[in-house]
Each structure stands twice: as C-alpha cells, then as structure tokens.
Amino acid sequence: MASYLSGGQQTTVNSTITELFPALCFNNNYNPKSPEDLENFINKLDLSSPKSKKTFVTDSDLKAGKEFVVLKDSIRPDMRQEKIQNAYAITKFIFETHKNKAIDKVVWGYREKPRGVPSNHAGDVFIFFKQKTYPAIAGISLKAGSEKSAEPKLNSYVKTTLTKSMWAKSAPRAVPQLKKELWDKVYSKIPGLPKSITADNYFQSLGKNEATKPNPMLIEKMIDLFEADPARFDELYGIMNIVCREKLCEVINKDINAAKQWIAEEFRLETKGEEIPLVLVKAIRTKFQLAGDPLADMLPTIKKIKAYLNKNSVQEWFIDVSDGKKTLTLLMTIRSDSEFRRAKPKGKLGSFVGLKLLYRGIKK
C-alpha cells in the first residue's frame, strides 16, 4: 500500500499548491487551460528562473517551494487532484483581476512577507499592481472547500491564544489557572499516578506556543488508561475540552476591548480601506468566489460580545457579537489535532493546554 503524507506536512503541501502554483503561473505569464495543464506546467517549471524567482521573498522560501513541488506527489491522488483544481480556480481569479487592474507580480507569503507588508498580515499571497493607485498591494487569503463548507479562518491553539498580548491586563494568569484546573478535573483522575506527580510538575510549558514537556510517568499512566479503559480515557478528554472551552469563554467575556482586538488581529478578516487590504477568496473545485465578510463590516461598531458553550457538542462553542441592531454568531471549535496512541501520545489528553482552536465562520 502506498504511503502518503499526513498531518501538518500534508496541510502545508496542500496550502502550497493553492497558494504558490497560481503565483508561479502568473509570474511566468502562463494562463493554464485546465487543472491538468497547470500541473504539467508546474512539473516542468524552473523555479530558479528570473520570472519564477519574483514569486519568492527569500532564498529559503524558494528552497521550500522546490521541496513542496516534489512532495505534492506524496499526497493522496484524490486530494492532489482537488488541490490542483483549486489552484486552477485561484489562477483564474488572478488573471481576471489582472484584466481590471494590471498586475506586476504575485508574491507567495510563506514564511516571510514581501517588503512593505506588515509581518502579521493575514494574506497568503500578495498582488503587486503596476499602477500605484490604491491599492498598490493587495493581500489575498485563500480557502478551499465546497459551496456550503466553513473552512477555519482562525487556526491556532488554546495556549497560544491565551498568551496573546491583548489578554495581559484582564487575564494575565489564564494559562496557570487552566493548568491547575485541568489537573484537578482531568489529569489527577488518571489511575495509578505516583504522589510525586503534582499540579506543578505534570507538564512543563515550552515558550509561549502550545509546546509542552509532559512528565514521562504521567504519559505511561495515560497510555495504560487508554489501552485498558478507552471509554474512561475519552470521558476525561471530554472534561478536558469543556474546561478549555470554559476558560476561553471566561477570558473573552471579561474584556470586550481585548476580545475585539483578538478578533481583529487573529480572525483573518477581510479588510477594506487599509493600506494593504485583505481579500478573501474561496476556491470551489475549478471555480472561485469572493467570500465577503459581515464580521469585518461589524467589527468597528461591536458593542457586546458573549462567548458560551454549545452544550450539545463535545468541542463546539459560540461567540455572539452585536452592534445593538444585529447579532452574528461565530462558530468556534476546540479539538484535538491528532489521535492518541502508544507510538505517538500527542493527541487528546496528550495535548494538555495545546488543543487546536478554530474559528469556522458565521452561523447561518
């Protein structure tokens, strides 16, 4: 049986196909006639040629691009076909944009942003127009899916979110509090733990991101529970998820100004009037649509924010935002990024304060 990419590496290659390939086509003045035509062109393309190099901010991005072009053949054939179709749709969007306002180049915002673009800009690719009338540069946030699907617009983690600077005044101890509550309600309930494992040392945080260094003895007992009583293991994971969701809701509801800042900076909203606007484009097979963004339109006038759990779900929660006249309900999810198993005990309980946090769009 063939072995295909999975997890984060597959996600990165998938994104590369829909982001990098259209930029390379445009910069080489190649408007493909079909998805197959696009893939054949990319397969034969010299990414180090002068036209292709305009696509990359740094030599390291160029190197990564070359590696990902090769790795695209290591994702499942049906997935590769779908992503190539999406790349074809985005390429059509770029060439149609070019008809309305001439484009000089399209730059891939992989690890580095192009000169003149803020490092925290949410764009995946950046269109540089020949005319310097507004906008001279536009950031494009690309999503792929079906007409009714809701692709994540925020893709982060619980701890990463709670350590953001906007919560520093209203919730400076959110992560230590979460760690203590998870110990009390989840990890201390794992059978057979020695007394040497405590709320202080059951895991150590590594920096501000989601990375942790768990106590090795705790991991062994977690594996024992998973293998001996998977129902109890999943029950504890359900409690863990509730605790994490409740902590996020508590922090959000405590400070409306910090919550608005978090939404503005992290939710990949479509922006208008900014020096470098962000345009949301969704690829559906071989077609594209401009997504539009009611949340971005409401953001400046939001007067009330309320976060709360969906009590009928083990991972979903909501944020209601209101301007006093209209309310939007934001679909949020906290979940494990992977499964838990002996060979790789990283998912579910193995995530600790690092569960995945997603904003999936507006409830319809």
Coordinates of C-alpha atoms in Angstrom, one line a residue:
M1 CA 0.0 0.0 0.0
A2 CA 1.3 3.4 -0.9
S3 CA 2.4 5.7 1.9
Y4 CA 1.0 9.3 1.7
L5 CA 1.7 12.4 3.7
S6 CA -0.4 13.2 6.7
G7 CA -0.8 15.7 9.5
G8 CA 0.9 19.1 9.3
Q9 CA 3.2 18.2 6.4
Q10 CA 0.2 17.3 4.2
T11 CA -1.6 20.5 5.3
T12 CA 1.5 22.6 4.3
V13 CA 1.8 20.9 0.9
N14 CA -2.0 21.3 0.3
S15 CA -1.7 25.0 1.0
T16 CA 1.4 25.4 -1.2
I17 CA -0.5 24.0 -4.2
T18 CA -3.3 26.6 -3.9
E19 CA -1.0 29.5 -2.9
L20 CA 2.3 29.0 -4.7
F21 CA 1.2 27.4 -8.0
P22 CA -1.1 30.3 -9.2
A23 CA 1.6 32.8 -8.3
L24 CA 4.1 30.9 -10.4
C25 CA 1.7 30.7 -13.3
F26 CA 1.0 34.4 -13.4
N27 CA 4.7 35.5 -12.9
N28 CA 5.6 33.3 -15.9
N29 CA 2.7 34.7 -17.9
Y30 CA 1.1 31.3 -18.2
N31 CA -2.7 31.1 -18.1
P32 CA -3.5 27.3 -18.0
K33 CA -6.4 25.9 -20.0
S34 CA -7.2 23.2 -17.4
P35 CA -6.1 21.9 -14.0
E36 CA -4.1 19.2 -15.8
D37 CA -2.4 21.9 -17.9
L38 CA -1.5 23.8 -14.8
E39 CA 0.1 20.7 -13.1
N40 CA 2.1 19.9 -16.2
F41 CA 3.4 23.4 -16.4
I42 CA 4.5 23.4 -12.7
N43 CA 6.2 20.0 -13.2
K44 CA 8.4 21.4 -16.0
L45 CA 9.0 24.8 -14.5
D46 CA 12.4 26.0 -13.3
L47 CA 11.6 27.8 -10.0
S48 CA 15.1 29.4 -10.1
S49 CA 14.4 31.2 -13.4
P50 CA 14.2 35.1 -13.2
K51 CA 10.4 35.1 -13.7
S52 CA 9.8 32.4 -11.1
K53 CA 12.1 34.0 -8.5
K54 CA 9.8 37.0 -8.4
T55 CA 7.4 34.8 -6.5
F56 CA 9.7 34.3 -3.5
V57 CA 10.6 36.7 -0.7
T58 CA 13.8 34.8 0.3
D59 CA 16.0 32.1 -0.9
S60 CA 14.8 29.8 1.9
D61 CA 11.2 30.3 0.6
L62 CA 12.4 29.3 -2.8
K63 CA 14.1 26.2 -1.4
A64 CA 10.9 25.3 0.4
G65 CA 8.9 25.8 -2.7
K66 CA 11.1 23.4 -4.7
E67 CA 10.7 20.8 -2.0
F68 CA 6.9 21.2 -1.8
V69 CA 6.5 20.8 -5.6
V70 CA 8.2 17.4 -5.3
L71 CA 6.2 16.5 -2.2
K72 CA 2.8 17.1 -3.9
D73 CA 3.2 13.7 -5.5
S74 CA 3.2 12.2 -2.0
I75 CA -0.3 13.3 -1.0
R76 CA -3.3 11.1 -1.8
P77 CA -4.2 11.3 -5.5
D78 CA -7.8 12.4 -4.9
M79 CA -6.6 15.1 -2.6
R80 CA -3.9 16.2 -5.1
Q81 CA -6.4 16.4 -7.9
E82 CA -8.7 18.6 -5.8
K83 CA -6.0 20.9 -4.7
I84 CA -4.8 21.3 -8.3
Q85 CA -8.3 22.2 -9.3
N86 CA -8.4 24.8 -6.5
A87 CA -5.0 26.2 -7.8
Y88 CA -6.6 26.5 -11.3
A89 CA -9.5 28.4 -9.8
I90 CA -7.2 30.8 -7.9
T91 CA -5.1 31.3 -11.1
K92 CA -8.3 32.3 -12.9
F93 CA -9.0 34.8 -10.2
I94 CA -5.6 36.3 -10.5
F95 CA -5.8 36.7 -14.3
E96 CA -9.3 38.2 -14.1
T97 CA -8.0 40.7 -11.5
H98 CA -5.2 41.5 -14.0
K99 CA -7.8 42.4 -16.7
N100 CA -9.3 45.0 -14.4
K101 CA -6.1 46.4 -13.0
A102 CA -2.7 45.4 -14.4
I103 CA -0.6 43.2 -12.0
D104 CA 3.2 43.5 -11.9
K105 CA 3.8 40.3 -9.8
V106 CA 2.3 37.9 -7.3
V107 CA 4.4 37.0 -4.2
W108 CA 4.0 34.0 -2.0
G109 CA 3.8 34.9 1.7
Y110 CA 5.1 31.6 3.0
R111 CA 7.5 32.3 5.9
E112 CA 8.3 35.9 5.1
K113 CA 6.1 38.8 3.9
P114 CA 7.2 40.9 1.0
R115 CA 8.9 44.3 1.7
G116 CA 6.3 46.9 2.6
V117 CA 3.9 44.3 4.0
P118 CA 3.4 44.1 7.8
S119 CA 4.8 40.8 9.2
N120 CA 1.5 40.0 10.8
H121 CA -0.6 40.5 7.7
A122 CA -3.0 37.6 7.1
G123 CA -2.5 37.3 3.4
D124 CA -1.4 34.1 1.8
V125 CA -0.2 35.7 -1.4
F126 CA 0.3 39.3 -2.3
I127 CA -0.6 41.0 -5.6
F128 CA 1.6 43.9 -6.6
F129 CA -0.2 46.2 -9.1
K130 CA 1.6 48.2 -11.8
Q131 CA -0.3 51.3 -11.0
K132 CA 0.4 52.7 -7.6
T133 CA -3.2 54.0 -7.1
Y134 CA -5.0 52.5 -4.1
P135 CA -4.4 49.7 -3.5
A136 CA -0.9 49.3 -4.7
I137 CA -0.7 45.9 -3.0
A138 CA -3.5 43.6 -2.0
G139 CA -3.2 40.6 0.3
I140 CA -5.2 37.5 -0.7
S141 CA -6.4 35.0 1.9
L142 CA -7.2 31.7 0.1
K143 CA -9.6 29.0 1.3
A144 CA -10.7 25.8 -0.5
G145 CA -13.8 23.8 0.0
S146 CA -17.4 23.2 -1.1
E147 CA -20.1 25.9 -1.5
K148 CA -21.5 25.2 1.9
S149 CA -18.4 24.3 3.8
A150 CA -16.9 26.5 6.5
E151 CA -13.1 26.4 6.4
P152 CA -11.2 27.6 9.5
K153 CA -10.4 31.3 9.4
L154 CA -8.5 31.2 12.7
N155 CA -6.3 28.2 13.1
S156 CA -4.5 28.4 16.4
Y157 CA -4.2 26.7 19.8
V158 CA -5.6 27.2 23.3
K159 CA -2.3 28.2 25.0
T160 CA -1.1 30.3 22.0
T161 CA -4.3 32.3 22.2
L162 CA -4.3 32.8 25.9
T163 CA -0.8 34.2 25.9
K164 CA -1.6 36.8 23.3
S165 CA -0.7 40.3 24.5
M166 CA -4.3 41.7 24.4
W167 CA -5.2 39.5 27.4
A168 CA -2.2 40.6 29.5
K169 CA -4.2 43.0 31.7
S170 CA -7.5 41.2 32.1
A171 CA -6.3 37.6 32.2
P172 CA -2.5 37.5 33.0
R173 CA -2.7 34.2 34.8
A174 CA -5.1 32.4 32.4
V175 CA -2.6 29.6 31.4
P176 CA -1.5 28.8 35.0
Q177 CA -5.2 28.8 36.1
L178 CA -6.1 26.5 33.2
K179 CA -3.2 24.2 34.0
K180 CA -4.4 23.9 37.7
E181 CA -8.0 23.3 36.7
L182 CA -7.0 20.6 34.2
W183 CA -5.0 18.9 36.9
D184 CA -7.9 19.0 39.4
K185 CA -10.6 17.8 37.0
V186 CA -8.7 15.6 34.5
Y187 CA -5.1 14.5 35.0
S188 CA -5.3 13.8 38.7
K189 CA -8.1 11.4 37.9
I190 CA -5.8 9.1 35.9
P191 CA -5.4 5.8 37.8
G192 CA -2.1 4.8 39.3
L193 CA -0.3 8.1 39.4
P194 CA 2.5 8.3 41.9
K195 CA 2.3 11.0 44.5
S196 CA 5.5 12.6 43.1
I197 CA 3.3 13.9 40.1
T198 CA 1.6 17.1 41.1
A199 CA -0.3 20.1 39.7
D200 CA 3.1 21.9 39.3
N201 CA 5.1 19.2 37.5
Y202 CA 2.6 17.1 35.5
F203 CA 3.9 19.0 32.4
Q204 CA 6.2 22.0 31.7
S205 CA 5.4 24.7 29.2
L206 CA 8.0 25.4 26.5
G207 CA 7.8 29.0 25.5
K208 CA 4.6 30.8 24.6
N209 CA 3.3 28.4 21.9
E210 CA 1.5 25.1 22.5
A211 CA 4.6 23.0 23.0
T212 CA 4.9 21.1 26.3
K213 CA 7.2 18.7 28.1
P214 CA 5.0 16.2 29.9
N215 CA 6.1 14.1 32.9
P216 CA 7.2 10.7 31.5
M217 CA 5.5 8.8 34.3
L218 CA 2.2 10.6 33.6
I219 CA 2.5 9.6 29.9
E220 CA 2.9 6.0 30.8
K221 CA -0.2 6.0 33.0
M222 CA -2.2 7.8 30.3
I223 CA -1.2 5.1 27.8
D224 CA -2.2 2.4 30.4
L225 CA -5.6 4.1 30.8
F226 CA -6.1 4.5 27.0
E227 CA -5.4 0.8 26.4
A228 CA -7.3 -0.6 29.5
D229 CA -10.3 1.7 29.5
P230 CA -10.7 3.7 26.3
A231 CA -14.2 4.9 27.4
R232 CA -12.9 6.5 30.6
F233 CA -10.0 8.0 28.6
D234 CA -12.4 9.6 26.2
E235 CA -14.6 10.7 29.1
L236 CA -11.6 12.6 30.6
Y237 CA -10.9 14.1 27.2
G238 CA -14.5 15.4 27.1
I239 CA -14.0 17.0 30.5
M240 CA -10.7 18.5 29.3
N241 CA -12.3 20.0 26.3
I242 CA -15.1 21.6 28.5
V243 CA -12.5 23.1 30.8
C244 CA -10.6 24.6 27.9
R245 CA -13.7 26.0 26.2
E246 CA -14.9 27.5 29.5
K247 CA -11.6 29.2 30.1
L248 CA -11.7 30.8 26.7
C249 CA -15.2 32.0 27.2
E250 CA -14.3 33.4 30.6
V251 CA -11.3 35.3 29.2
I252 CA -13.3 36.7 26.2
N253 CA -16.3 37.7 28.3
K254 CA -14.1 39.6 30.8
D255 CA -12.7 42.2 28.4
I256 CA -14.7 43.3 25.3
N257 CA -11.9 45.6 24.1
A258 CA -9.3 42.8 24.2
A259 CA -11.8 40.4 22.6
K260 CA -12.3 42.9 19.7
Q261 CA -8.6 43.3 19.3
W262 CA -8.2 39.5 19.2
I263 CA -10.9 39.1 16.6
A264 CA -9.3 42.0 14.5
E265 CA -5.8 40.5 14.6
E266 CA -6.4 36.8 14.5
F267 CA -9.6 36.0 12.6
R268 CA -8.2 36.7 9.1
L269 CA -11.0 39.2 8.4
E270 CA -11.5 40.9 5.0
T271 CA -10.2 44.4 5.4
K272 CA -11.2 47.5 3.3
G273 CA -9.5 50.9 3.5
E274 CA -6.3 49.5 5.0
E275 CA -3.1 50.4 3.2
I276 CA -2.8 46.8 2.2
P277 CA -6.4 45.4 2.2
L278 CA -7.1 41.7 2.7
V279 CA -9.4 40.0 0.2
L280 CA -11.0 36.6 1.0
V281 CA -11.2 34.2 -2.0
K282 CA -12.6 30.7 -1.8
A283 CA -11.9 28.1 -4.4
I284 CA -14.6 25.5 -5.1
R285 CA -13.2 22.9 -7.4
T286 CA -12.3 24.9 -10.5
K287 CA -14.3 28.0 -9.6
F288 CA -13.7 30.8 -7.3
Q289 CA -15.9 33.2 -5.3
L290 CA -15.2 36.3 -3.3
A291 CA -16.3 35.4 0.2
G292 CA -17.3 38.8 1.7
D293 CA -17.1 39.3 5.4
P294 CA -20.0 40.5 7.6
L295 CA -17.9 40.2 10.7
A296 CA -15.3 42.6 9.3
D297 CA -18.1 45.1 8.5
M298 CA -19.5 44.9 12.0
L299 CA -16.2 44.9 13.9
P300 CA -15.8 48.8 14.3
T301 CA -19.4 49.0 15.8
I302 CA -19.5 46.0 18.1
K303 CA -21.0 46.9 21.4
K304 CA -21.4 43.4 23.0
I305 CA -19.6 40.1 22.9
K306 CA -20.7 36.9 24.7
A307 CA -18.9 33.6 24.4
Y308 CA -20.6 30.4 25.5
L309 CA -20.5 26.6 25.1
N310 CA -22.6 24.6 22.7
K311 CA -23.8 22.1 25.4
N312 CA -24.9 19.6 22.7
S313 CA -21.3 19.3 21.4
V314 CA -18.1 17.9 22.8
Q315 CA -16.0 20.5 21.0
E316 CA -18.1 23.4 19.6
W317 CA -18.7 26.8 21.2
F318 CA -20.0 30.2 20.1
I319 CA -19.3 33.8 20.3
D320 CA -22.2 36.3 19.8
V321 CA -21.1 39.7 18.6
S322 CA -23.7 42.5 18.4
D323 CA -23.8 46.2 17.3
G324 CA -27.1 46.7 19.1
K325 CA -29.1 46.1 16.0
K326 CA -27.8 42.8 14.7
T327 CA -26.1 39.8 16.2
L328 CA -23.7 37.5 14.5
T329 CA -22.9 34.1 16.0
L330 CA -19.3 32.9 15.4
L331 CA -18.7 29.2 15.1
M332 CA -15.8 28.2 17.2
T333 CA -14.2 24.8 17.9
I334 CA -11.6 23.4 20.3
R335 CA -10.5 19.9 19.5
S336 CA -7.5 17.5 19.4
D337 CA -5.2 17.9 16.5
S338 CA -4.4 14.2 16.3
E339 CA -5.3 10.8 17.8
F340 CA -3.7 9.4 20.9
R341 CA -1.7 6.2 20.6
R342 CA 1.2 4.5 22.3
A343 CA 3.6 5.3 19.5
K344 CA 2.6 8.9 19.5
P345 CA 0.8 10.0 22.6
K346 CA 0.3 13.6 21.5
G347 CA -3.4 13.9 20.8
K348 CA -6.4 14.3 23.2
L349 CA -5.1 14.2 26.8
G350 CA -1.6 14.3 25.4
S351 CA -2.3 17.9 24.1
F352 CA -2.5 19.4 27.7
V353 CA -3.1 23.2 27.1
G354 CA -2.4 22.8 23.3
L355 CA -5.7 21.7 21.9
K356 CA -6.5 23.2 18.5
L357 CA -8.6 26.4 18.4
L358 CA -10.6 27.2 15.2
Y359 CA -12.9 30.0 14.0
R360 CA -15.0 28.4 11.3
G361 CA -17.2 31.3 10.1
I362 CA -20.6 32.8 10.9
K363 CA -23.6 30.6 11.8
K364 CA -26.3 30.8 9.2

